[in-house]
């Protein structure tokens, strides 16, 4: 029975676009029963009938198995749309994507299958649709299964492109680590349908881009073509991560289309400005009255304040010391210790601060920082935009000539806003640098703001956003009737918008547990990320008493 089931499973390989899952036997995948006719126990393994999603669809396999001349334009377009999930395929131009979809064929190989052997000439380009492969230096690829950290290529990667453009010998071996599906472009079809001319057009566009840059005006055409040969085009959609840390990246990126943003994840609790800002707002929880010029104190209090301020502040500690010494001698204690009389160590009889109010004790978990105790929930981080890289600019080249002790090693994130970049490895670029380029790079310096300045910018923007919302809520009359919204089924969201806001009111209260974002930090525990902070504040009517009623601007 087991043998028949395995044969049946092998026959299902062509139908893996259909998900066959028996969830009832997940906990007990193997069961058996007694067959009275055969007088024996039959074992049935349900795991042999479980297939996973993500395999190449059957309809697409039928298209890829046809000859290129037999495929219709609609079939080619459908195959091109399906392959947009592969990043390496998406990096090509649109005309070249259609030509590749016309000539590529489908292949599926099992574990330990050698795809490319070291020392042989390559004649095919491979796109990985599902699975993973390893790149090794030996001929049979066996070292990939012994190495704990082999060099792997995953879904969306491609290899073998140089084999189509030249007759070079393979320098490494590629072996399948598991069952892997490929889309293969053979050299015969590549040349027969003139894909090489389309590749040369893309190379010509990259050459024109580098030639227009001021950085490469002194280079010859031959050297610029060498730079084009070592560069690769990559396309990123809006909001896609380009690099987690381009400072430590081994490549340089030239923005040829669109733009991208440089972000910095800062830990707000590590800034003294944030520590001071938090405690200034936490003191407002007990609703102290605001002191402004619009609310004048009573006449008696003003007279007392004037009488106190009319006399200069004097220090009577020199008169108190002999009195304290006599009192201690009468009690039998010796006056042999030093008393600090500097600044405000002794109480002053006169001064501007007459009344002292006992601060409210906030009962919540605290953490110890370099500047003092801070509520545990207030130890958060934020992503702040530092710079926007426009078309024609370079990322990762500003510190290439600086020594390591002078480099800014802070991790900087590169995020796409819809961009196309040309990625060049730093070691390949350094091989092309000459004396003229060295002079230009010595003047090419970019200094990014410090974390303290970024924290100050975040707090100022946060305070302004809070004031703007309060002011608009005061000046604009609210709707008498809520807007009509049709009833829709509530979708399951990945996160709750409230999880991105730090509410200082709830530091000492029990609130609902929302799923929060935890950002990865190098050599540090994950840090909670917020977009804004809601802090205790004075009512805006106290700051602007002339606007006491809502809707004064209507």
XYZ file of C-alpha atoms in Angstrom:
554
model
C 0.000 0.000 0.000
C 2.800 2.388 0.862
C 4.459 1.703 -2.464
C 1.228 2.450 -4.341
C 0.772 5.698 -2.428
C 4.286 6.837 -3.299
C 3.659 6.098 -6.974
C 0.400 8.036 -6.802
C 2.194 10.977 -5.230
C 4.788 11.024 -8.007
C 1.957 11.126 -10.530
C 0.576 14.246 -8.844
C 3.691 16.296 -9.580
C 2.120 17.846 -12.649
C -0.959 18.940 -10.693
C 0.722 20.743 -7.814
C -1.071 23.980 -8.486
C -3.958 22.353 -6.582
C -3.408 22.332 -2.832
C -4.108 18.875 -1.383
C -4.041 19.063 2.397
C -5.703 16.830 4.943
C -5.644 18.883 8.143
C -7.405 16.235 10.219
C -4.385 13.937 10.261
C -1.685 16.574 10.873
C -1.201 15.460 14.476
C -1.161 11.762 13.598
C 0.080 11.535 9.985
C 0.706 7.760 10.055
C -1.999 5.282 10.996
C -2.594 1.593 10.329
C -5.405 -0.961 10.440
C -5.760 -4.757 10.299
C -6.851 -6.280 6.994
C -8.776 -9.493 7.626
C -8.602 -10.695 4.021
C -4.832 -10.378 3.725
C -4.309 -11.158 7.399
C -1.869 -8.303 7.758
C -1.540 -4.701 8.960
C -1.732 -1.940 6.344
C 0.039 1.350 7.099
C -1.090 4.629 5.523
C 1.009 7.817 5.615
C -1.066 10.949 4.920
C 2.063 13.096 4.531
C 2.664 11.465 1.141
C -0.434 13.256 -0.205
C 0.336 16.756 1.120
C 1.641 19.289 -1.408
C 2.729 22.855 -0.800
C 1.629 26.027 -2.562
C 3.965 28.187 -4.638
C 4.712 25.732 -7.424
C 4.653 26.824 -11.058
C 1.008 26.655 -12.300
C -0.035 23.927 -14.674
C -1.277 26.372 -17.300
C 2.079 28.173 -17.293
C 3.890 24.815 -17.591
C 1.864 24.043 -20.721
C 2.855 27.400 -22.226
C 6.542 26.974 -21.321
C 6.636 23.486 -22.873
C 5.523 24.798 -26.261
C 7.999 25.866 -28.924
C 8.593 29.638 -29.006
C 7.038 29.951 -32.465
C 3.827 28.232 -31.298
C 3.109 30.607 -28.431
C 0.513 33.309 -28.944
C 0.915 36.930 -27.848
C -1.651 36.454 -25.092
C 0.180 33.409 -23.745
C 3.466 35.317 -23.766
C 1.838 38.232 -21.926
C 0.281 35.895 -19.345
C 3.625 34.235 -18.720
C 5.320 37.638 -18.420
C 2.744 38.776 -15.846
C 3.237 35.600 -13.834
C 7.010 36.071 -13.734
C 6.787 39.564 -12.226
C 7.189 37.948 -8.803
C 10.840 37.222 -9.676
C 13.067 40.155 -8.861
C 15.822 39.250 -11.334
C 13.286 38.962 -14.174
C 11.641 42.256 -13.234
C 14.976 44.092 -13.489
C 15.039 43.715 -17.263
C 13.365 46.189 -19.599
C 9.800 45.508 -20.740
C 10.684 44.539 -24.354
C 13.327 42.141 -23.068
C 10.873 40.633 -20.570
C 8.483 39.744 -23.389
C 11.283 38.182 -25.429
C 12.452 36.133 -22.459
C 8.898 34.920 -21.820
C 8.739 33.814 -25.449
C 11.843 31.574 -25.393
C 12.096 30.251 -21.823
C 11.237 26.659 -20.919
C 10.313 24.974 -17.645
C 12.490 22.496 -15.727
C 12.199 20.784 -12.332
C 15.175 19.082 -10.671
C 15.502 17.154 -7.449
C 17.893 17.432 -4.536
C 21.652 17.053 -5.242
C 21.153 17.630 -8.970
C 24.139 19.509 -10.453
C 22.883 22.314 -12.710
C 26.204 23.868 -13.711
C 29.528 22.090 -13.405
C 32.810 23.863 -12.833
C 35.098 23.910 -15.879
C 32.357 23.476 -18.489
C 31.088 26.078 -20.921
C 27.716 27.537 -20.064
C 24.935 27.835 -22.608
C 21.834 28.607 -20.512
C 20.364 31.247 -18.205
C 18.413 29.985 -15.158
C 15.682 31.789 -13.200
C 14.795 30.182 -9.853
C 11.018 30.044 -9.441
C 10.890 27.775 -6.387
C 13.495 26.213 -4.117
C 17.137 27.083 -3.531
C 20.546 26.208 -4.968
C 24.092 26.382 -3.621
C 27.226 27.721 -5.331
C 30.395 25.722 -4.567
C 33.994 25.472 -5.777
C 34.126 21.684 -6.178
C 32.937 19.810 -9.256
C 30.187 17.609 -7.801
C 28.747 20.136 -5.313
C 29.005 17.787 -2.333
C 30.689 20.434 -0.167
C 27.414 22.401 -0.069
C 25.825 19.681 2.071
C 28.785 19.601 4.466
C 29.268 23.355 4.833
C 27.078 24.754 7.692
C 26.799 28.131 5.888
C 26.913 27.590 2.107
C 26.411 30.377 -0.421
C 22.750 30.026 -1.450
C 20.523 31.473 -4.167
C 16.785 31.643 -3.537
C 13.562 32.244 -5.425
C 13.806 35.299 -7.669
C 17.569 34.967 -8.277
C 19.159 34.039 -11.582
C 22.548 32.708 -12.693
C 24.304 31.829 -15.933
C 23.872 35.184 -17.711
C 27.527 35.402 -18.723
C 27.220 32.066 -20.493
C 24.803 33.630 -22.998
C 26.895 36.695 -23.744
C 30.293 34.964 -23.951
C 31.843 31.545 -24.335
C 33.616 31.657 -20.975
C 34.165 28.635 -18.747
C 32.168 28.226 -15.546
C 34.158 29.132 -12.443
C 31.866 27.408 -9.929
C 29.339 24.600 -9.534
C 25.626 25.100 -8.868
C 23.733 22.259 -7.139
C 20.116 21.961 -5.950
C 19.636 21.873 -2.179
C 16.034 20.695 -2.551
C 13.449 20.146 -5.238
C 13.791 23.263 -7.382
C 11.885 24.685 -10.339
C 13.673 26.717 -13.030
C 12.794 28.755 -16.072
C 15.616 28.226 -18.550
C 16.717 30.324 -21.535
C 18.992 28.436 -23.950
C 21.720 30.145 -25.947
C 20.344 28.950 -29.306
C 16.959 30.588 -28.708
C 18.661 33.619 -27.177
C 20.555 34.300 -30.399
C 17.828 33.126 -32.773
C 15.283 35.648 -31.485
C 17.887 38.470 -31.235
C 17.766 38.911 -27.485
C 21.441 39.865 -27.560
C 20.599 43.061 -29.435
C 18.076 44.012 -26.768
C 20.697 43.394 -24.080
C 23.102 45.690 -25.948
C 20.433 48.411 -25.969
C 20.171 48.230 -22.183
C 23.955 48.419 -21.940
C 23.942 51.471 -24.191
C 21.447 53.198 -21.878
C 23.695 52.523 -18.868
C 26.700 53.838 -20.809
C 24.860 57.072 -21.647
C 23.883 57.480 -17.983
C 27.465 57.146 -16.738
C 28.787 59.409 -19.506
C 26.463 62.259 -18.497
C 27.656 62.204 -14.875
C 30.260 64.807 -13.903
C 32.099 62.191 -11.906
C 33.157 60.268 -15.040
C 33.851 63.131 -17.457
C 37.598 62.465 -17.335
C 37.246 58.748 -18.071
C 37.675 57.265 -21.521
C 34.903 55.344 -23.257
C 36.758 52.093 -22.717
C 36.866 52.576 -18.957
C 33.198 53.559 -18.833
C 32.304 50.358 -20.721
C 34.218 48.389 -18.096
C 32.066 50.051 -15.429
C 28.935 49.133 -17.402
C 30.093 45.498 -17.592
C 30.510 45.149 -13.814
C 27.194 46.886 -12.985
C 23.741 45.340 -12.733
C 20.358 47.064 -12.963
C 17.857 46.580 -10.130
C 14.323 47.943 -9.903
C 12.493 48.597 -6.655
C 8.856 49.535 -6.125
C 7.524 52.135 -3.710
C 8.273 51.302 -0.075
C 10.604 48.416 -0.905
C 13.769 48.016 1.135
C 16.958 48.433 -0.904
C 19.579 47.997 1.818
C 19.377 47.535 5.585
C 22.749 49.258 6.029
C 24.418 50.705 2.950
C 27.362 51.958 5.047
C 28.593 48.392 5.539
C 27.358 47.256 2.132
C 29.923 45.943 -0.339
C 28.375 47.788 -3.280
C 27.805 51.290 -4.633
C 24.411 52.293 -6.025
C 23.861 54.844 -8.805
C 20.257 56.112 -8.975
C 19.382 56.219 -12.685
C 15.596 56.654 -12.295
C 13.261 57.784 -9.543
C 14.451 58.521 -6.021
C 15.065 56.834 -2.687
C 15.239 57.928 0.938
C 17.918 57.468 3.573
C 16.427 56.575 6.963
C 17.948 56.260 10.403
C 16.532 54.258 13.313
C 17.314 56.194 16.497
C 16.772 55.123 20.078
C 14.999 58.075 21.669
C 15.798 57.002 25.241
C 19.518 57.531 24.531
C 19.020 61.296 24.079
C 19.010 63.794 26.986
C 16.526 65.979 25.083
C 14.012 63.130 24.981
C 14.506 62.382 28.681
C 13.869 66.023 29.579
C 10.886 66.248 27.197
C 9.225 63.137 28.643
C 9.422 64.288 32.259
C 8.272 67.808 31.401
C 5.084 66.347 29.973
C 4.611 63.722 32.670
C 4.442 66.526 35.250
C 1.291 67.776 33.529
C -0.675 64.634 34.343
C -2.012 66.210 37.570
C -3.441 69.160 35.525
C -1.481 72.077 36.947
C -2.864 75.520 36.039
C -0.959 77.218 33.279
C 0.859 80.463 34.101
C 0.537 82.923 31.246
C 0.202 86.654 30.861
C -3.446 86.201 29.974
C -4.361 84.980 33.461
C -3.204 87.536 36.056
C -2.794 86.518 39.711
C -4.787 88.291 42.477
C -3.665 91.673 43.809
C -2.443 90.295 47.166
C -0.216 87.686 45.509
C 1.187 90.277 43.108
C 2.067 92.571 46.042
C 3.843 89.731 47.911
C 5.799 88.833 44.806
C 6.784 92.457 44.240
C 7.916 92.868 47.864
C 10.076 89.740 47.659
C 11.638 90.648 44.320
C 12.347 94.202 45.495
C 15.153 92.896 47.745
C 18.220 91.150 46.314
C 18.651 87.444 46.968
C 21.098 87.040 49.861
C 22.877 84.030 51.294
C 22.736 83.900 55.131
C 24.671 80.671 55.464
C 27.600 82.488 57.125
C 25.273 83.574 59.937
C 23.695 80.131 60.318
C 26.944 78.214 60.724
C 27.897 79.615 64.212
C 24.357 78.977 65.489
C 24.451 75.393 64.220
C 27.894 74.890 65.818
C 26.669 76.027 69.261
C 23.602 73.806 69.032
C 25.697 70.731 68.187
C 28.161 71.471 71.037
C 25.274 71.608 73.537
C 24.099 68.195 72.272
C 27.620 66.752 72.774
C 28.517 66.305 69.103
C 31.743 67.584 67.580
C 31.632 69.926 64.642
C 34.276 68.325 62.471
C 32.518 67.816 59.149
C 32.318 70.063 56.148
C 29.035 71.583 55.067
C 28.493 72.466 51.451
C 27.220 76.022 51.278
C 27.479 76.445 47.519
C 24.492 77.142 45.274
C 21.198 75.924 46.774
C 22.481 73.513 49.427
C 21.066 75.619 52.286
C 17.552 77.075 52.253
C 17.333 80.735 51.425
C 15.043 83.038 53.287
C 14.296 85.082 50.220
C 14.049 84.004 46.649
C 11.813 83.749 43.682
C 10.632 80.203 44.547
C 8.353 80.548 47.554
C 5.891 77.697 47.162
C 6.954 74.168 46.365
C 4.499 71.618 45.049
C 5.015 67.959 45.702
C 5.473 66.151 42.393
C 3.095 63.353 41.591
C 4.560 59.874 41.857
C 4.006 57.848 38.675
C 3.592 54.185 39.413
C 4.811 52.279 36.355
C 7.764 50.048 35.457
C 10.961 52.035 35.109
C 14.249 51.431 33.346
C 17.578 52.949 34.244
C 19.136 55.088 31.500
C 22.291 57.138 31.369
C 20.348 60.260 32.345
C 18.048 58.742 34.992
C 14.936 56.629 35.360
C 12.472 56.548 32.481
C 9.124 54.742 32.091
C 9.641 51.412 30.402
C 6.971 52.089 27.787
C 8.717 55.335 26.825
C 11.882 53.500 25.710
C 11.012 53.499 22.014
C 12.625 54.237 18.679
C 11.613 56.019 15.491
C 12.585 55.998 11.832
C 13.623 59.471 10.689
C 14.344 60.539 7.130
C 17.793 62.046 6.751
C 18.155 62.675 3.028
C 16.452 62.068 -0.317
C 18.666 60.686 -3.085
C 17.509 62.008 -6.456
C 18.171 60.787 -9.974
C 21.827 61.006 -10.948
C 23.201 60.808 -7.384
C 25.336 58.098 -5.796
C 24.911 56.164 -2.541
C 27.824 54.548 -0.698
C 30.645 56.600 -2.224
C 31.058 59.403 0.340
C 33.428 57.480 2.663
C 35.282 55.251 0.225
C 38.613 57.069 0.692
C 38.327 57.877 4.395
C 40.264 55.784 6.943
C 38.213 53.557 9.206
C 38.722 55.723 12.310
C 37.160 58.736 10.527
C 34.157 56.976 9.003
C 30.599 57.352 10.229
C 29.715 53.756 11.084
C 26.090 54.373 12.076
C 23.725 52.008 10.209
C 21.727 53.873 7.563
C 18.726 52.386 5.748
C 18.007 52.915 2.062
C 14.295 52.823 1.157
C 12.855 53.034 -2.349
C 10.255 55.578 -3.394
C 10.031 53.935 -6.816
C 13.545 53.783 -8.209
C 15.937 52.017 -10.557
C 19.574 51.705 -9.501
C 22.794 50.371 -10.983
C 24.668 48.334 -8.393
C 28.480 48.095 -8.640
C 30.718 46.239 -6.205
C 33.172 48.451 -4.332
C 36.197 46.294 -5.052
C 35.439 46.387 -8.808
C 34.969 50.145 -8.686
C 38.216 50.693 -6.773
C 40.117 48.851 -9.512
C 39.017 51.536 -12.003
C 39.882 54.573 -9.832
C 42.671 56.795 -11.189
C 44.351 59.975 -9.911
C 41.690 62.281 -11.375
C 38.904 60.277 -9.762
C 40.750 60.346 -6.425
C 40.748 64.153 -6.432
C 37.026 64.267 -7.136
C 36.238 61.721 -4.444
C 38.308 63.649 -1.877
C 35.937 66.599 -2.364
C 32.851 64.377 -2.395
C 31.848 64.454 1.273
C 28.392 64.182 2.791
C 27.890 64.789 6.496
C 24.637 63.433 7.887
C 23.091 64.989 11.038
C 23.802 63.506 14.449
C 21.324 61.425 16.434
C 20.832 64.336 18.846
C 19.738 66.618 16.000
C 17.458 63.918 14.632
C 15.834 63.457 18.047
C 15.267 67.194 18.354
C 13.706 67.230 14.879
C 11.379 64.358 15.792
C 10.211 66.046 19.023
C 9.596 69.374 17.287
C 7.556 67.751 14.524
C 5.615 65.698 17.065
C 4.779 68.791 19.168
C 3.706 70.712 16.092
C 1.444 67.872 14.892
C -0.236 67.644 18.304
C -0.813 71.418 18.448
C -2.154 71.459 14.887
C -4.671 68.689 15.590
C -5.842 70.367 18.806
C -6.192 73.720 17.054
C -8.166 72.288 14.146
C -10.409 70.402 16.565
C -11.082 73.697 18.370
C -11.583 75.978 15.377
C -13.589 73.704 13.116
C -17.100 72.872 14.174
C -17.616 69.117 14.458
C -20.193 67.354 12.310
C -23.628 67.146 13.825
C -24.206 63.862 12.035
C -21.485 61.365 11.397
C -20.792 60.667 7.714
C -22.578 57.691 6.238
C -20.304 54.694 5.903
C -21.669 51.474 4.429
C -21.349 48.382 6.551
C -18.385 46.321 5.442
C -16.915 43.177 6.904
C -13.944 44.011 9.057
C -10.734 42.733 7.545
C -8.015 41.215 9.630
C -5.248 43.801 9.660
C -1.623 43.075 10.297
C -1.375 45.794 12.931
C -3.495 48.285 14.800
C -2.792 51.999 14.091
C -2.766 52.628 17.847
C 0.318 50.437 18.174
C 2.345 53.094 16.317
C 1.475 55.807 18.864
C 3.037 56.022 22.325
C 0.440 57.273 24.796
C 2.056 58.725 27.925
C -1.345 58.849 29.659
C -1.375 55.047 29.821
C 2.057 54.598 31.404
C 0.487 53.801 34.777
C -2.716 52.206 33.426
C -3.559 48.831 32.001
C -4.491 49.129 28.355
C -5.262 46.722 25.570
C -2.294 44.846 24.231
C -1.791 45.814 20.617
C 0.724 44.056 18.365
C 3.702 46.369 18.175
C 6.531 46.699 15.669
C 9.932 45.582 16.902
C 12.856 46.833 14.819
C 16.064 44.847 14.652
C 19.162 46.434 16.183
C 22.705 45.295 15.641
C 24.116 43.694 18.813
C 21.105 45.028 20.777
C 17.632 43.683 21.631
C 14.724 44.648 19.318
C 13.329 48.140 19.774
C 9.687 49.191 19.623
C 9.016 51.622 16.766
C 6.491 54.469 16.969
C 5.408 57.231 14.596
C 4.097 59.734 17.147
C 3.835 60.367 20.892
C 0.661 61.535 22.608
C 1.733 63.475 25.689
C -0.151 65.265 28.515
C -0.538 68.932 27.632
C -2.411 72.075 28.601
C -5.783 72.638 27.014
C -5.547 74.881 24.034
C -8.306 77.100 25.473
C -5.827 78.053 28.191
C -3.237 79.069 25.643
C -5.737 80.792 23.363
C -8.649 81.931 25.568
C -10.040 84.113 22.776
C -11.088 80.865 21.032
C -13.350 79.378 23.692
C -16.033 78.013 21.395
C -15.549 75.564 18.578
C -16.176 76.594 14.996
C -15.093 80.255 15.246
C -13.613 80.128 11.758
C -16.785 78.777 10.153
